Coordinates of C-alpha atoms and ligand atoms in Angstrom, one line a residue:
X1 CA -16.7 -3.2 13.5
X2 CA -15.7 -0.7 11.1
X3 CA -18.8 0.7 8.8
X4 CA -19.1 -1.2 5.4
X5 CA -19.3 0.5 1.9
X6 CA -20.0 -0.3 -1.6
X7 CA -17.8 1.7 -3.9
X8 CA -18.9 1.7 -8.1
X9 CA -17.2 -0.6 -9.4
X10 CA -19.1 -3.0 -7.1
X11 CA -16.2 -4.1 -4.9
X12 CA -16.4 -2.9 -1.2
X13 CA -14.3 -0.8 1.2
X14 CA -14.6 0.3 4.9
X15 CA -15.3 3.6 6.5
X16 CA -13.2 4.7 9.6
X17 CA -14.7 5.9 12.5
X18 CA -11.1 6.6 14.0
X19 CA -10.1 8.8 11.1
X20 CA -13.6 9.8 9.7
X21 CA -12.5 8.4 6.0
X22 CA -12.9 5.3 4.0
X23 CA -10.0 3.0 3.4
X24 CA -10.6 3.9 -0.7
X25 CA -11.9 6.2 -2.9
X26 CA -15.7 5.7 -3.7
X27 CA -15.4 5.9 -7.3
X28 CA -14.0 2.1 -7.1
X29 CA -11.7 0.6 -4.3
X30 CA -10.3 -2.1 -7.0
X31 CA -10.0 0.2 -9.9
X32 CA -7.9 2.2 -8.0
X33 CA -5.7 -0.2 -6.0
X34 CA -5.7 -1.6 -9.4
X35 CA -4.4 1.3 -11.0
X36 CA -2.2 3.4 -8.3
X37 CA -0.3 0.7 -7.0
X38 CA -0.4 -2.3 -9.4
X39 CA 0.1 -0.5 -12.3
X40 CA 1.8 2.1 -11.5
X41 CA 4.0 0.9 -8.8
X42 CA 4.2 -2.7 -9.0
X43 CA 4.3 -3.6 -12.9
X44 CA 6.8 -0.7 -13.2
X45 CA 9.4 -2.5 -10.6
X46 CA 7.9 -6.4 -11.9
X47 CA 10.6 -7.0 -15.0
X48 CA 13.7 -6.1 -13.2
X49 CA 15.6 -8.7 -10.3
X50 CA 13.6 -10.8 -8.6
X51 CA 12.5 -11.1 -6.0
X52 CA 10.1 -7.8 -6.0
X53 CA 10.5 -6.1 -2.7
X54 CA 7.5 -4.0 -1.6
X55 CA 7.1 -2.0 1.0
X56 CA 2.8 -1.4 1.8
X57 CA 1.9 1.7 4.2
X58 CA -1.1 0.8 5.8
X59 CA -2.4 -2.6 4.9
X60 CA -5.9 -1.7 6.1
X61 CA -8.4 -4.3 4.3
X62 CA -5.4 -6.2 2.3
X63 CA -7.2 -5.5 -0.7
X64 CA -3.3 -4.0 -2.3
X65 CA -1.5 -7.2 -0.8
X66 CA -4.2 -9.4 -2.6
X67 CA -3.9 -7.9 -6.0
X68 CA 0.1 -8.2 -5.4
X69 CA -0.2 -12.3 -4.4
X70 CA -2.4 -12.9 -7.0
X71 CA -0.3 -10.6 -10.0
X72 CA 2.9 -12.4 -8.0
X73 CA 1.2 -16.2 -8.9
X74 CA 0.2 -15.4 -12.6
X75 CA 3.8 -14.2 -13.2
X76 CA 5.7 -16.9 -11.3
X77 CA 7.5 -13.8 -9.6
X78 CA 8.8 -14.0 -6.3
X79 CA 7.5 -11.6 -4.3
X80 CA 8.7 -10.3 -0.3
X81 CA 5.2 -8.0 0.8
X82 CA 5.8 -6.3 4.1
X83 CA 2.9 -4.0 5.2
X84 CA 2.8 -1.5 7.7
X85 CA -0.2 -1.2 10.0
X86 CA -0.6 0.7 13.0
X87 CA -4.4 -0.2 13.6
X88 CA -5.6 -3.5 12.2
X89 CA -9.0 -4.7 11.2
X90 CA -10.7 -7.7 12.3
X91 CA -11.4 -10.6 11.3
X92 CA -15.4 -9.9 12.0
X93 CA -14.4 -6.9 9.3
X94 CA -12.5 -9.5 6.8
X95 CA -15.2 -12.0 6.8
X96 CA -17.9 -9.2 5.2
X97 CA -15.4 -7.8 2.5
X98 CA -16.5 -9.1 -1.1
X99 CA -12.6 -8.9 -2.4
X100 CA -12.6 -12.7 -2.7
X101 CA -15.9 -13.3 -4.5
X102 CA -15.0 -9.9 -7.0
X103 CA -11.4 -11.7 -8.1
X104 CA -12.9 -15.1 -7.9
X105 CA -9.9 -15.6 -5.5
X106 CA -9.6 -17.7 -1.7
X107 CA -7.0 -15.6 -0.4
X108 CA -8.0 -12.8 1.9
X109 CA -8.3 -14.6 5.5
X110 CA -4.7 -16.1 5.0
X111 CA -3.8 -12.6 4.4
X112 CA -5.6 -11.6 7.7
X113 CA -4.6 -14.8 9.7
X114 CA -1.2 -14.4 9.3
X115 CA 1.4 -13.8 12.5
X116 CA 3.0 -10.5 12.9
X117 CA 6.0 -9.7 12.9
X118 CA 7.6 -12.9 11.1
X119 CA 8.0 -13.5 7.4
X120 CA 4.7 -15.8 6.5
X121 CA 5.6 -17.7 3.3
X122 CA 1.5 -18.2 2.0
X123 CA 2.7 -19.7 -1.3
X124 CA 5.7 -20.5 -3.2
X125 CA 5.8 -16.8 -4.8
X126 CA 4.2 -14.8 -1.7
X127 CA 5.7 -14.0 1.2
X128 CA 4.2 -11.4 3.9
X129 CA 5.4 -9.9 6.5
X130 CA 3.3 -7.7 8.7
X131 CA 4.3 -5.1 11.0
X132 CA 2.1 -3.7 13.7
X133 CA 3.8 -0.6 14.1
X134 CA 3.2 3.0 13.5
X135 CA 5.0 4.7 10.0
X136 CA 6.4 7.1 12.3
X137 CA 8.1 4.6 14.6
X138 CA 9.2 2.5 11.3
X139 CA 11.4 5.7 10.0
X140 CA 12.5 6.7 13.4
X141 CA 13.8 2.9 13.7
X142 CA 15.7 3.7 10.4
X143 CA 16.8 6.5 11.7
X144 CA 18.4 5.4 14.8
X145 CA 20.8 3.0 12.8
X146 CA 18.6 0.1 12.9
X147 CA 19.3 -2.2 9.8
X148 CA 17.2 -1.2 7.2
X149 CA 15.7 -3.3 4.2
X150 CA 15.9 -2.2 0.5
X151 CA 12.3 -2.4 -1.2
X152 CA 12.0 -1.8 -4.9
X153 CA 8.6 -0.4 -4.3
X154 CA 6.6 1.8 -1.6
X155 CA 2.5 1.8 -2.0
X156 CA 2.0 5.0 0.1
X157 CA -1.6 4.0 1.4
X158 CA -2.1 6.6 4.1
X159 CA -5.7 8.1 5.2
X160 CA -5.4 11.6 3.2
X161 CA -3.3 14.8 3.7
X162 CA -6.0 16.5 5.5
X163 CA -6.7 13.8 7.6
X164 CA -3.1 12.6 8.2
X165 CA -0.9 15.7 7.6
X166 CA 2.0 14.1 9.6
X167 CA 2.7 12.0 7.6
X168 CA 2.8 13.1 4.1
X169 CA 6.0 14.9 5.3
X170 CA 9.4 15.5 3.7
X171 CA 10.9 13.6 6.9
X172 CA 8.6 10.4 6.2
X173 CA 9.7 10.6 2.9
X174 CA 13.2 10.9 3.2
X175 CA 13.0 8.4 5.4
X176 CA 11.1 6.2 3.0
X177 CA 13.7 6.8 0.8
X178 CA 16.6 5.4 2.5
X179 CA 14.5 2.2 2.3
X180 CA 14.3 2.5 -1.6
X181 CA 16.6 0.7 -4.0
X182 CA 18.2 3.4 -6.8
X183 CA 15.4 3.6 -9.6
X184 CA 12.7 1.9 -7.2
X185 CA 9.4 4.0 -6.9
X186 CA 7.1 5.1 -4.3
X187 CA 3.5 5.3 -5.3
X188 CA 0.3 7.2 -4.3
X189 CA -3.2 8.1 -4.9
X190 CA -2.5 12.1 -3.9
X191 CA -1.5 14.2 -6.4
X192 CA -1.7 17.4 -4.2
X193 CA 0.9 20.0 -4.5
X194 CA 2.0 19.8 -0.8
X195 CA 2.3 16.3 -1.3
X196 CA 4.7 16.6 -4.6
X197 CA 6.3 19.2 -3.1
X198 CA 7.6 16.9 0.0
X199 CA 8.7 14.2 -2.5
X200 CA 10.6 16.3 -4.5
X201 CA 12.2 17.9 -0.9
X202 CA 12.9 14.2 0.1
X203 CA 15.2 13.9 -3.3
X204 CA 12.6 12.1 -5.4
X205 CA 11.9 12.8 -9.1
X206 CA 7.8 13.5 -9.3
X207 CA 6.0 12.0 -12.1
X208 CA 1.9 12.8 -12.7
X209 CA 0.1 10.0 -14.1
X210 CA -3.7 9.4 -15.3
X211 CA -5.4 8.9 -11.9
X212 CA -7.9 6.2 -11.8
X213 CA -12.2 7.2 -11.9
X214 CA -12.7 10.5 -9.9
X215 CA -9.1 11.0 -9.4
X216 CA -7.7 13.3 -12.3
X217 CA -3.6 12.8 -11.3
X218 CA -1.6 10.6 -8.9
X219 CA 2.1 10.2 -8.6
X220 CA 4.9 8.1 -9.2
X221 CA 7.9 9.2 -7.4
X222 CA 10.8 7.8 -8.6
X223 CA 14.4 7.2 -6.2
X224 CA 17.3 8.9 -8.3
Ligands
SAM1 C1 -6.2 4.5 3.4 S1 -6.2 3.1 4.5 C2 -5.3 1.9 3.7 C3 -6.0 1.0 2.7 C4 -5.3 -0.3 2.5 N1 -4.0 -0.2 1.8 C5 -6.3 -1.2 1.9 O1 -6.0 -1.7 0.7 O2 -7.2 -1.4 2.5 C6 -4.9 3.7 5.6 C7 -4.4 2.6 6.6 O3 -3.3 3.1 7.3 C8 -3.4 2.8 8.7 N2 -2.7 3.8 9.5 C9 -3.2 5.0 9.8 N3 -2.2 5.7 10.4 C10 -1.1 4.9 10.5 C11 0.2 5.1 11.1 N4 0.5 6.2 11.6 N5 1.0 4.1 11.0 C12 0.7 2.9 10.4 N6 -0.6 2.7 9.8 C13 -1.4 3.7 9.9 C14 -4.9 2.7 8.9 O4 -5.2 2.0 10.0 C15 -5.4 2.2 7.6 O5 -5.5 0.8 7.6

């Protein structure tokens, strides 16, 4: 059972052991999900053609995929959520997570509960599919002529650079990129200079944007 935090904006997160991080920043795990990938990465894509296609790298507590069902059911918006995720949490880990009871939502567990692998249609707007694979064996899949999927929107939701330098990489995001639609957007919560610098390598145009609490900049990087 991974380690349970509070973050201050009252809504929890988790700490890894594996990776010696939490899952979100401590200044607020909602405000930030909130702010990174809904707003920046989600409402941007939301008012062009339906369905929204959104690709999630590391779906970790589902805390991004719930914000995205529920934002997906207010709007009446079709939405196809496919969510990388090389090491899952379990369920004994869902069940303490106060995401539900903070967004007066019932929606987490199905999250959870759903099958691998297969496109899991939890509502009339939200459908998930879940992949237990690594993000390095997702682009080299790509890259060996497998078919691959347009999305209109990447949440980038590794652990840090430091932690994870592999795969803040050109070469993960060029290969993210061949998975982007023209003028989709791939969004983060690290604004480092390494980090823009690969983008920008990988052919994407590099926006800075008012980071959420504790977090001066992130980035919007948008698929010419
Ligand atoms: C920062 S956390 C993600 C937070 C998540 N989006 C959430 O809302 O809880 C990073 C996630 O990426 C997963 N992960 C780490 N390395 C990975 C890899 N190489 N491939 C796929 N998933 C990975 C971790 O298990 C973790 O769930």
């Amino acid at each position: 059972m991974e380690r349970l935090l509070t973050t201050t904006d009252g809504s929890h997160t988790l700490f890894s052991e594996r990776f010696g991080q939490a899952y979100h920043s401590a200044h607020g795990a909602l405000t930030e999900s909130r702010r990174v990938y809904l707003e920046l990465g989600f409402e941007y894509v939301a008012g062009q053609n339906p369905p929204v296609r959104v690709l999630e790298m590391g779906f970790g507590t589902g805390l991004n995929a719930l914000l995205t069902w529920m934002e997906a059911e207010k709007r009446g918006l079709p939405v196809q959520y496919t969510a990388l995720e090389a090491y899952p949490i379990g369920l004994e880990d869902v069940a303490v997570l106060n995401y539900d009871q903070v967004l007066k939502s019932n929606r987490l567990r199905a999250l959870h509960e759903a099958a691998w692998g297969e496109d899991v249609s939890l509502s009339e707007w939200f459908t998930l599919r879940k992949m237990a694979t690594t993000l390095e064996e997702f682009c080299a899949d790509g890259e060996r002529g497998s078919p691959v999927e347009e999305v209109d929107v990447i949440y980038f939701d590794a652990f840090g650079p430091r932690t994870q330098p592999e795969l803040w990489t050109a070469e993960i995001f060029t290969a993210l990129a061949k998975r982007l639609r023209s003028g989709g957007v791939l969004t983060t919560y690290s604004s480092k200079g390494s980090v823009r610098r690969a983008l920008k390598q990988a052919g994407f145009t590099v926006e800075k944007h008012r980071g959420p609490p504790g977090k001066l900049e992130v980035v919007r990087a948008i698929k010419r």
